[in-house]
mmCIF file of C-alpha atoms in Angstrom:
data_model
loop_
_atom_site.group_PDB
_atom_site.id
_atom_site.type_symbol
_atom_site.label_atom_id
_atom_site.label_comp_id
_atom_site.label_asym_id
_atom_site.label_seq_id
_atom_site.Cartn_x
_atom_site.Cartn_y
_atom_site.Cartn_z
ATOM 1 C CA MET A 160 97.794 97.151 114.160
ATOM 2 C CA GLN A 161 96.105 95.758 111.109
ATOM 3 C CA ARG A 162 97.689 96.996 107.822
ATOM 4 C CA TYR A 163 95.669 97.313 104.554
ATOM 5 C CA ILE A 164 97.668 95.356 101.727
ATOM 6 C CA ALA A 165 95.467 97.396 99.277
ATOM 7 C CA LEU A 166 96.943 100.667 100.437
ATOM 8 C CA ASP A 167 100.500 99.333 100.255
ATOM 9 C CA ALA A 168 100.117 98.282 96.724
ATOM 10 C CA PHE A 169 98.737 101.881 95.936
ATOM 11 C CA ARG A 170 101.843 103.219 97.369
ATOM 12 C CA GLY A 171 104.035 101.064 95.419
ATOM 13 C CA LEU A 172 102.220 101.655 92.055
ATOM 14 C CA THR A 173 102.537 105.309 92.934
ATOM 15 C CA ILE A 174 106.263 105.299 93.522
ATOM 16 C CA ALA A 175 106.627 103.261 90.389
ATOM 17 C CA LEU A 176 104.853 105.710 88.432
ATOM 18 C CA MET A 177 106.803 108.900 89.923
ATOM 19 C CA ILE A 178 110.002 106.925 88.583
ATOM 20 C CA LEU A 179 108.509 106.055 85.244
ATOM 21 C CA VAL A 180 107.421 109.480 84.412
ATOM 22 C CA ASN A 181 110.362 111.300 85.858
ATOM 23 C CA THR A 182 113.327 109.342 84.068
ATOM 24 C CA PRO A 183 112.558 109.263 80.046
ATOM 25 C CA GLY A 184 115.376 108.667 77.726
ATOM 26 C CA THR A 185 114.768 112.070 76.401
ATOM 27 C CA TRP A 186 112.019 114.939 77.191
ATOM 28 C CA SER A 187 112.105 115.237 73.195
ATOM 29 C CA HIS A 188 110.393 112.112 72.654
ATOM 30 C CA VAL A 189 107.750 111.215 75.401
ATOM 31 C CA TYR A 190 104.333 109.590 74.850
ATOM 32 C CA ALA A 191 101.581 112.331 75.467
ATOM 33 C CA PRO A 192 100.193 110.325 78.588
ATOM 34 C CA LEU A 193 103.644 110.570 80.015
ATOM 35 C CA LEU A 194 103.794 114.437 80.149
ATOM 36 C CA HIS A 195 101.968 117.065 82.243
ATOM 37 C CA ALA A 196 99.227 118.730 80.680
ATOM 38 C CA LYS A 197 100.609 122.064 79.345
ATOM 39 C CA TRP A 198 98.072 124.204 81.521
ATOM 40 C CA HIS A 199 94.186 123.263 82.028
ATOM 41 C CA GLY A 200 93.220 119.784 81.629
ATOM 42 C CA LEU A 201 94.607 116.453 82.647
ATOM 43 C CA THR A 202 96.714 113.657 81.641
ATOM 44 C CA PRO A 203 97.529 110.581 83.397
ATOM 45 C CA THR A 204 100.676 111.841 84.651
ATOM 46 C CA ASP A 205 99.118 114.693 86.646
ATOM 47 C CA LEU A 206 97.422 112.106 88.826
ATOM 48 C CA VAL A 207 100.995 110.777 90.127
ATOM 49 C CA PHE A 208 101.566 113.653 92.669
ATOM 50 C CA PRO A 209 98.235 113.710 94.265
ATOM 51 C CA PHE A 210 98.452 110.054 94.651
ATOM 52 C CA PHE A 211 101.756 110.830 96.448
ATOM 53 C CA MET A 212 100.090 113.068 98.538
ATOM 54 C CA PHE A 213 97.195 110.724 99.144
ATOM 55 C CA ILE A 214 99.900 108.135 100.778
ATOM 56 C CA VAL A 215 101.229 110.534 102.747
ATOM 57 C CA GLY A 216 97.908 111.294 104.531
ATOM 58 C CA SER A 217 97.467 107.566 104.578
ATOM 59 C CA ALA A 218 100.714 107.130 106.538
ATOM 60 C CA MET A 219 99.781 109.900 108.810
ATOM 61 C CA PHE A 220 96.789 107.855 109.986
ATOM 62 C CA PHE A 221 98.589 104.641 110.808
ATOM 63 C CA ALA A 222 101.547 106.834 112.706
ATOM 64 C CA PHE A 223 99.056 109.054 114.638
ATOM 65 C CA LYS A 224 96.787 106.105 115.431
ATOM 66 C CA LYS A 225 99.632 104.686 117.658
ATOM 67 C CA VAL A 226 99.318 107.604 119.910
ATOM 68 C CA ASP A 227 95.466 107.732 119.746
ATOM 69 C CA PHE A 228 95.661 111.024 117.732
ATOM 70 C CA GLN A 229 96.895 112.842 120.826
ATOM 71 C CA LEU A 230 99.149 115.953 120.250
ATOM 72 C CA ASP A 231 101.860 116.697 122.669
ATOM 73 C CA ALA A 232 104.974 118.620 122.573
ATOM 74 C CA PRO A 233 107.172 115.704 121.491
ATOM 75 C CA LEU A 234 105.021 114.780 118.633
ATOM 76 C CA ALA A 235 104.782 118.349 117.338
ATOM 77 C CA PHE A 236 108.576 118.735 117.342
ATOM 78 C CA LYS A 237 108.529 115.354 115.773
ATOM 79 C CA VAL A 238 106.100 116.390 112.974
ATOM 80 C CA ILE A 239 107.803 119.666 112.450
ATOM 81 C CA LYS A 240 111.326 118.200 112.168
ATOM 82 C CA ARG A 241 110.380 115.344 109.798
ATOM 83 C CA GLY A 242 108.479 118.060 107.626
ATOM 84 C CA PHE A 243 111.470 120.152 107.535
ATOM 85 C CA LEU A 244 113.686 117.451 106.692
ATOM 86 C CA ILE A 245 111.675 116.429 103.764
ATOM 87 C CA PHE A 246 111.711 119.927 102.773
ATOM 88 C CA LEU A 247 115.488 119.968 102.896
ATOM 89 C CA ILE A 248 116.179 116.782 101.083
ATOM 90 C CA GLY A 249 114.066 118.187 98.185
ATOM 91 C CA PHE A 250 115.933 121.477 98.112
ATOM 92 C CA LEU A 251 119.308 119.646 98.281
ATOM 93 C CA LEU A 252 118.170 117.457 95.381
ATOM 94 C CA ASN A 253 117.332 120.679 93.334
ATOM 95 C CA ILE A 254 120.891 121.731 93.654
ATOM 96 C CA TYR A 255 122.771 118.603 93.501
ATOM 97 C CA PRO A 256 125.598 118.231 92.523
ATOM 98 C CA PHE A 257 125.997 121.603 94.192
ATOM 99 C CA THR A 258 127.871 122.998 91.318
ATOM 100 C CA GLY A 259 125.459 125.504 89.892
ATOM 101 C CA ASP A 260 125.048 129.246 90.797
ATOM 102 C CA PRO A 261 123.461 130.007 94.221
ATOM 103 C CA ASP A 262 121.409 132.660 92.405
ATOM 104 C CA THR A 263 119.787 130.492 90.360
ATOM 105 C CA TRP A 264 118.969 127.674 92.612
ATOM 106 C CA ARG A 265 115.336 126.727 92.861
ATOM 107 C CA ILE A 266 113.865 126.837 96.235
ATOM 108 C CA MET A 267 110.627 124.651 95.807
ATOM 109 C CA GLY A 268 109.823 121.245 94.433
ATOM 110 C CA VAL A 269 108.075 118.099 94.838
ATOM 111 C CA LEU A 270 109.511 117.002 98.317
ATOM 112 C CA GLN A 271 109.414 120.733 99.569
ATOM 113 C CA ARG A 272 105.650 120.580 98.977
ATOM 114 C CA ILE A 273 105.191 117.401 100.747
ATOM 115 C CA GLY A 274 107.302 118.478 103.680
ATOM 116 C CA ILE A 275 105.064 121.756 103.857
ATOM 117 C CA ALA A 276 101.927 120.041 103.489
ATOM 118 C CA TYR A 277 102.740 117.274 105.929
ATOM 119 C CA ILE A 278 103.133 119.575 108.453
ATOM 120 C CA PHE A 279 100.032 121.535 108.340
ATOM 121 C CA ALA A 280 97.929 118.423 107.548
ATOM 122 C CA ALA A 281 99.444 116.683 110.489
ATOM 123 C CA PHE A 282 98.454 119.530 112.959
ATOM 124 C CA ILE A 283 94.993 119.725 111.212
ATOM 125 C CA VAL A 284 94.160 115.914 111.918
ATOM 126 C CA LEU A 285 95.878 116.024 115.424
ATOM 127 C CA LEU A 286 93.760 119.063 116.527
ATOM 128 C CA PHE A 287 90.325 118.598 115.021
ATOM 129 C CA ARG A 288 87.966 115.520 114.795
ATOM 130 C CA GLN A 289 86.834 114.013 111.577
ATOM 131 C CA ARG A 290 84.156 116.706 111.009
ATOM 132 C CA GLY A 291 86.461 119.453 111.738
ATOM 133 C CA VAL A 292 89.178 117.989 109.435
ATOM 134 C CA LEU A 293 86.352 117.733 106.563
ATOM 135 C CA ILE A 294 85.133 121.584 107.360
ATOM 136 C CA THR A 295 88.787 122.658 107.314
ATOM 137 C CA SER A 296 89.331 120.868 103.856
ATOM 138 C CA ALA A 297 86.329 122.623 102.568
ATOM 139 C CA LEU A 298 87.426 125.986 103.724
ATOM 140 C CA ILE A 299 90.837 125.586 102.140
ATOM 141 C CA LEU A 300 89.495 124.836 98.877
ATOM 142 C CA VAL A 301 86.838 127.476 98.758
ATOM 143 C CA GLY A 302 89.136 130.000 100.344
ATOM 144 C CA TYR A 303 91.947 129.059 97.891
ATOM 145 C CA HIS A 304 89.820 129.801 94.794
ATOM 146 C CA PHE A 305 88.967 133.304 95.931
ATOM 147 C CA LEU A 306 92.169 133.876 96.762
ATOM 148 C CA LEU A 307 93.473 133.107 93.180
ATOM 149 C CA MET A 308 90.716 135.422 92.125
ATOM 150 C CA THR A 309 91.963 138.538 94.146
ATOM 151 C CA VAL A 310 94.078 139.231 91.105
ATOM 152 C CA GLY A 311 90.960 139.724 89.024
ATOM 153 C CA GLU A 312 90.949 138.931 85.502
ATOM 154 C CA GLY A 313 93.655 136.348 84.450
ATOM 155 C CA ALA A 314 93.471 134.801 87.814
ATOM 156 C CA TYR A 315 93.859 131.202 86.188
ATOM 157 C CA THR A 316 96.178 132.194 83.423
ATOM 158 C CA LEU A 317 99.958 131.446 83.327
ATOM 159 C CA GLU A 318 101.193 135.105 83.262
ATOM 160 C CA SER A 319 98.895 136.741 85.609
ATOM 161 C CA ASN A 320 98.000 134.095 88.624
ATOM 162 C CA LEU A 321 98.619 135.078 91.992
ATOM 163 C CA VAL A 322 100.932 131.811 92.650
ATOM 164 C CA ARG A 323 103.385 133.023 90.158
ATOM 165 C CA GLN A 324 103.254 136.696 91.697
ATOM 166 C CA VAL A 325 103.927 135.661 95.133
ATOM 167 C CA ASP A 326 106.674 133.297 94.409
ATOM 168 C CA ILE A 327 108.556 136.244 92.468
ATOM 169 C CA ALA A 328 108.035 138.544 95.417
ATOM 170 C CA VAL A 329 109.030 135.916 97.923
ATOM 171 C CA LEU A 330 111.535 133.630 96.216
ATOM 172 C CA GLY A 331 112.568 135.862 93.443
ATOM 173 C CA ALA A 332 112.225 135.045 89.753
ATOM 174 C CA ASN A 333 115.925 133.377 89.553
ATOM 175 C CA HIS A 334 114.878 130.874 92.379
ATOM 176 C CA ILE A 335 111.492 129.720 90.219
ATOM 177 C CA TYR A 336 111.063 126.998 87.802
ATOM 178 C CA GLY A 337 111.277 128.192 84.479
ATOM 179 C CA GLY A 338 110.089 125.304 82.252
ATOM 180 C CA PHE A 339 106.867 127.220 81.437
ATOM 181 C CA GLY A 340 108.623 129.724 79.263
ATOM 182 C CA VAL A 341 108.316 132.102 82.093
ATOM 183 C CA PRO A 342 109.122 132.118 85.858
ATOM 184 C CA PHE A 343 106.418 129.769 87.167
ATOM 185 C CA ASP A 344 106.561 127.203 89.840
ATOM 186 C CA PRO A 345 104.024 124.493 89.578
ATOM 187 C CA GLU A 346 105.169 123.602 93.173
ATOM 188 C CA GLY A 347 104.651 127.082 94.179
ATOM 189 C CA LEU A 348 104.165 128.463 97.932
ATOM 190 C CA VAL A 349 100.556 129.458 97.628
ATOM 191 C CA SER A 350 99.522 126.372 95.413
ATOM 192 C CA THR A 351 100.776 124.320 98.260
ATOM 193 C CA ILE A 352 97.722 125.437 100.292
ATOM 194 C CA PRO A 353 95.181 123.212 98.534
ATOM 195 C CA ALA A 354 97.789 120.436 98.317
ATOM 196 C CA ILE A 355 97.104 120.069 102.008
ATOM 197 C CA VAL A 356 93.877 118.776 101.414
ATOM 198 C CA SER A 357 95.123 116.089 99.037
ATOM 199 C CA ALA A 358 97.073 114.715 102.247
ATOM 200 C CA LEU A 359 93.996 115.469 104.402
ATOM 201 C CA PHE A 360 91.855 113.243 101.630
ATOM 202 C CA GLY A 361 94.364 110.389 101.898
ATOM 203 C CA PHE A 362 94.002 110.482 105.826
ATOM 204 C CA GLU A 363 90.348 110.622 106.055
ATOM 205 C CA ILE A 364 89.514 107.850 103.144
ATOM 206 C CA THR A 365 92.066 105.553 104.959
ATOM 207 C CA ARG A 366 90.162 106.444 108.520
ATOM 208 C CA PHE A 367 86.878 105.542 106.647
ATOM 209 C CA ILE A 368 87.960 102.151 105.320
ATOM 210 C CA SER A 369 89.702 101.104 108.258
ATOM 211 C CA GLN A 370 86.064 101.377 110.137
ATOM 212 C CA ILE A 371 84.626 99.007 107.539
ATOM 213 C CA ASN A 372 85.040 95.304 108.157
ATOM 214 C CA ASP A 373 83.607 94.044 104.959
ATOM 215 C CA LYS A 374 86.060 94.468 102.154
ATOM 216 C CA ARG A 375 83.453 94.300 99.559
ATOM 217 C CA ASP A 376 81.403 97.236 101.282
ATOM 218 C CA SER A 377 84.695 99.127 101.350
ATOM 219 C CA MET A 378 85.075 98.753 97.720
ATOM 220 C CA ILE A 379 81.585 99.816 96.889
ATOM 221 C CA LYS A 380 82.002 102.663 98.930
ATOM 222 C CA LEU A 381 85.112 103.848 97.513
ATOM 223 C CA ILE A 382 83.631 103.159 94.017
ATOM 224 C CA GLN A 383 80.663 105.583 95.167
ATOM 225 C CA LEU A 384 83.012 108.045 96.636
ATOM 226 C CA GLY A 385 85.236 107.809 93.441
ATOM 227 C CA PHE A 386 82.476 108.582 91.049
ATOM 228 C CA LEU A 387 81.101 111.408 93.298
ATOM 229 C CA ALA A 388 84.236 113.227 93.218
ATOM 230 C CA LEU A 389 84.797 113.004 89.436
ATOM 231 C CA ILE A 390 81.521 114.287 88.662
ATOM 232 C CA ALA A 391 81.934 117.146 91.397
ATOM 233 C CA GLY A 392 85.451 117.935 89.903
ATOM 234 C CA LEU A 393 84.196 118.041 86.500
ATOM 235 C CA ALA A 394 81.221 120.084 87.364
ATOM 236 C CA LEU A 395 83.498 122.791 89.180
ATOM 237 C CA ASP A 396 85.605 122.441 86.031
ATOM 238 C CA PHE A 397 83.208 124.925 84.388
ATOM 239 C CA VAL A 398 83.991 127.798 87.057
ATOM 240 C CA ILE A 399 87.727 126.630 88.541
ATOM 241 C CA PRO A 400 89.662 125.080 85.840
ATOM 242 C CA ILE A 401 91.285 121.546 86.354
ATOM 243 C CA ASN A 402 94.900 122.533 86.490
ATOM 244 C CA LYS A 403 97.799 120.764 88.181
ATOM 245 C CA ALA A 404 100.272 123.429 87.901
ATOM 246 C CA LEU A 405 97.781 125.666 90.188
ATOM 247 C CA TRP A 406 96.816 122.777 91.974
ATOM 248 C CA THR A 407 93.206 124.136 91.609
ATOM 249 C CA SER A 408 90.377 123.092 94.016
ATOM 250 C CA SER A 409 88.730 121.193 91.158
ATOM 251 C CA TYR A 410 91.939 119.306 90.428
ATOM 252 C CA VAL A 411 92.122 118.244 94.186
ATOM 253 C CA ILE A 412 88.319 116.898 94.030
ATOM 254 C CA TYR A 413 88.750 115.320 90.466
ATOM 255 C CA THR A 414 91.910 113.591 91.343
ATOM 256 C CA ALA A 415 90.636 112.399 94.766
ATOM 257 C CA GLY A 416 88.197 110.773 92.842
ATOM 258 C CA TYR A 417 90.848 108.639 90.573
ATOM 259 C CA ALA A 418 92.594 107.953 93.797
ATOM 260 C CA CYS A 419 89.322 106.257 95.302
ATOM 261 C CA LEU A 420 88.801 104.202 92.149
ATOM 262 C CA THR A 421 92.478 102.986 92.024
ATOM 263 C CA LEU A 422 92.247 102.004 95.767
ATOM 264 C CA ALA A 423 89.054 100.222 95.006
ATOM 265 C CA VAL A 424 90.750 98.312 92.282
ATOM 266 C CA PHE A 425 93.272 97.112 94.892
ATOM 267 C CA VAL A 426 90.626 96.180 97.415
ATOM 268 C CA TYR A 427 89.056 93.923 94.775
ATOM 269 C CA LEU A 428 92.133 92.294 93.527
ATOM 270 C CA ILE A 429 93.833 91.832 97.039
ATOM 271 C CA ASP A 430 91.214 91.690 99.671
ATOM 272 C CA ILE A 431 88.167 90.186 97.831
ATOM 273 C CA LYS A 432 89.713 87.865 94.697
ATOM 274 C CA LYS A 433 93.183 87.207 96.994
ATOM 275 C CA TYR A 434 95.391 87.918 94.044
ATOM 276 C CA GLU A 435 98.103 88.995 96.423
ATOM 277 C CA LYS A 436 101.179 87.406 94.410
ATOM 278 C CA PRO A 437 100.400 89.587 91.104
ATOM 279 C CA VAL A 438 100.672 92.462 93.004
ATOM 280 C CA LYS A 439 103.708 91.570 95.413
ATOM 281 C CA PRO A 440 106.050 93.557 93.288
ATOM 282 C CA LEU A 441 103.801 96.714 94.141
ATOM 283 C CA LEU A 442 104.113 95.859 97.752
ATOM 284 C CA VAL A 443 107.892 95.591 97.653
ATOM 285 C CA TYR A 444 107.939 98.982 96.058
ATOM 286 C CA GLY A 445 106.013 100.635 98.578
ATOM 287 C CA THR A 446 108.447 99.735 101.476
ATOM 288 C CA ASN A 447 110.837 102.463 101.028
ATOM 289 C CA PRO A 448 108.726 105.209 98.830
ATOM 290 C CA LEU A 449 110.501 108.224 100.094
ATOM 291 C CA PHE A 450 114.222 106.636 99.957
ATOM 292 C CA ILE A 451 113.681 105.007 96.559
ATOM 293 C CA TYR A 452 112.322 108.588 95.223
ATOM 294 C CA VAL A 453 115.281 110.256 96.274
ATOM 295 C CA LEU A 454 117.726 107.727 95.186
ATOM 296 C CA SER A 455 116.152 107.534 91.682
ATOM 297 C CA TRP A 456 116.817 111.234 91.427
ATOM 298 C CA VAL A 457 120.157 111.245 92.611
ATOM 299 C CA TRP A 458 121.290 108.094 90.522
ATOM 300 C CA VAL A 459 119.977 109.749 87.313
ATOM 301 C CA ALA A 460 121.285 113.178 88.011
ATOM 302 C CA SER A 461 124.664 111.293 88.587
ATOM 303 C CA TYR A 462 124.948 110.192 85.033
ATOM 304 C CA ASN A 463 126.324 113.597 84.168
ATOM 305 C CA PHE A 464 129.578 112.429 86.183
ATOM 306 C CA PHE A 465 130.097 109.606 83.767
ATOM 307 C CA PRO A 466 131.029 110.902 80.233
ATOM 308 C CA VAL A 467 130.922 108.503 77.372
ATOM 309 C CA GLY A 468 132.209 109.984 73.794
ATOM 310 C CA ASP A 469 131.021 113.403 73.095
ATOM 311 C CA GLY A 470 127.973 112.817 75.891
ATOM 312 C CA THR A 471 127.241 111.424 79.075
ATOM 313 C CA ILE A 472 126.279 107.658 80.008
ATOM 314 C CA HIS A 473 122.809 108.729 80.040
ATOM 315 C CA HIS A 474 123.082 109.489 76.165
ATOM 316 C CA PHE A 475 125.074 106.520 75.694
ATOM 317 C CA MET A 476 122.283 104.349 77.265
ATOM 318 C CA PHE A 477 119.395 106.171 75.328
ATOM 319 C CA ASN A 478 121.083 106.158 72.102
ATOM 320 C CA SER A 479 121.936 102.270 72.452
ATOM 321 C CA LEU A 480 118.098 101.926 72.753
ATOM 322 C CA ALA A 481 116.931 104.312 70.024
ATOM 323 C CA ILE A 482 119.308 102.294 67.453
ATOM 324 C CA VAL A 483 117.035 99.319 68.117
ATOM 325 C CA PHE A 484 113.604 100.854 68.855
ATOM 326 C CA PRO A 485 111.729 104.270 67.737
ATOM 327 C CA GLU A 486 112.934 107.240 69.696
ATOM 328 C CA LYS A 487 109.643 107.549 71.775
ATOM 329 C CA PHE A 488 109.592 103.749 72.623
ATOM 330 C CA ALA A 489 113.445 103.927 73.432
ATOM 331 C CA SER A 490 112.689 106.960 75.842
ATOM 332 C CA PHE A 491 109.893 104.903 77.433
ATOM 333 C CA LEU A 492 112.045 101.865 77.750
ATOM 334 C CA PHE A 493 114.777 103.756 79.292
ATOM 335 C CA ALA A 494 112.276 104.971 81.893
ATOM 336 C CA PHE A 495 110.955 101.449 82.538
ATOM 337 C CA LEU A 496 114.090 99.877 82.899
ATOM 338 C CA HIS A 497 114.872 102.344 85.618
ATOM 339 C CA VAL A 498 111.355 101.340 87.176
ATOM 340 C CA VAL A 499 112.588 97.634 87.289
ATOM 341 C CA PHE A 500 116.086 98.704 88.654
ATOM 342 C CA PHE A 501 114.553 100.624 91.380
ATOM 343 C CA TRP A 502 112.118 97.933 92.147
ATOM 344 C CA TRP A 503 115.190 95.519 92.388
ATOM 345 C CA CYS A 504 116.681 98.130 94.992
ATOM 346 C CA SER A 505 113.487 98.060 96.697
ATOM 347 C CA LYS A 506 113.456 94.203 96.909
ATOM 348 C CA TRP A 507 117.350 94.089 98.232
ATOM 349 C CA LEU A 508 116.079 96.430 101.203
ATOM 350 C CA TYR A 509 112.903 94.781 101.856
ATOM 351 C CA GLU A 510 114.558 90.954 102.145
ATOM 352 C CA ARG A 511 117.043 92.584 104.522
ATOM 353 C CA ASN A 512 114.202 94.263 106.488
ATOM 354 C CA ILE A 513 115.818 97.328 106.005
ATOM 355 C CA PHE A 514 113.338 100.314 106.028
ATOM 356 C CA ILE A 515 114.662 103.926 105.670
ATOM 357 C CA LYS A 516 112.400 106.542 107.107
ATOM 358 C CA ILE A 517 112.897 110.132 107.473
#
């Protein structure tokens, strides 16, 4: 089956960005573009997770094409098993190193959302043809908006939104992310519903470009779709705020536009201009995406096991950089060095044909 190198490069870029934004030297000193928007609005960092959902959908296309998109009992079991394993790994990352109080364990998270969205998106693309997938996606986005509006005034506020209310009722306030000052999980149960569409978008865009033989035509179509989605997302923002934490319908569409434009850039560089060598590091980075993401999380969390002086090896490494560089740049450099290190890990696995799949 033909592979699309531009998609592989896009996947590698996404993993590199996830590590970059998740591993600063200190959260007290981070450049603004590397932080999430506080509530409404968008920063470059807010593009990373929907890009990840995009590559999940893209991978589904190639996986299910091998079975001609035919659903049977063994495949259904495999889909559910994989989604459950991804969810479980995400939960285990939350509670690592397993020394915290179970009464405060956070249930949801990035991989948990991916696991749930993967299962639902997989069954949608296997049960429906392309038109059905698109109609289902539209119904989800429209329905999600009206679902949020059922709480009335304050539907898109931090304190009163339905996502928060459901999570508190189902999971309990102690099992929800607290970084917003109140119990609110940016990877909540209800807000995972529109994330399914982000994966479906990746699936359908991959199906779309796989049907176009001329790469220049693919690039033009991606640019057109990208700008159309950006305009639609911005127009919807007047009614439905672009909000990553709530994964609003406008956010899904708007970030989809950026995904199209980013992929168009890679199609231009790789398929049209044949600049494969400069993007080879990204291709390597994308070969074990989930494993490298998990490894980076465990690696950084394990720094707490190694005390140095009055702190940990994490503090020692950052403080060593902060002696030489301004604190914000030192924090960025700390994260960038981790990007380089985990690229080396990816390269080591790639050169030995080791591909770890869940």
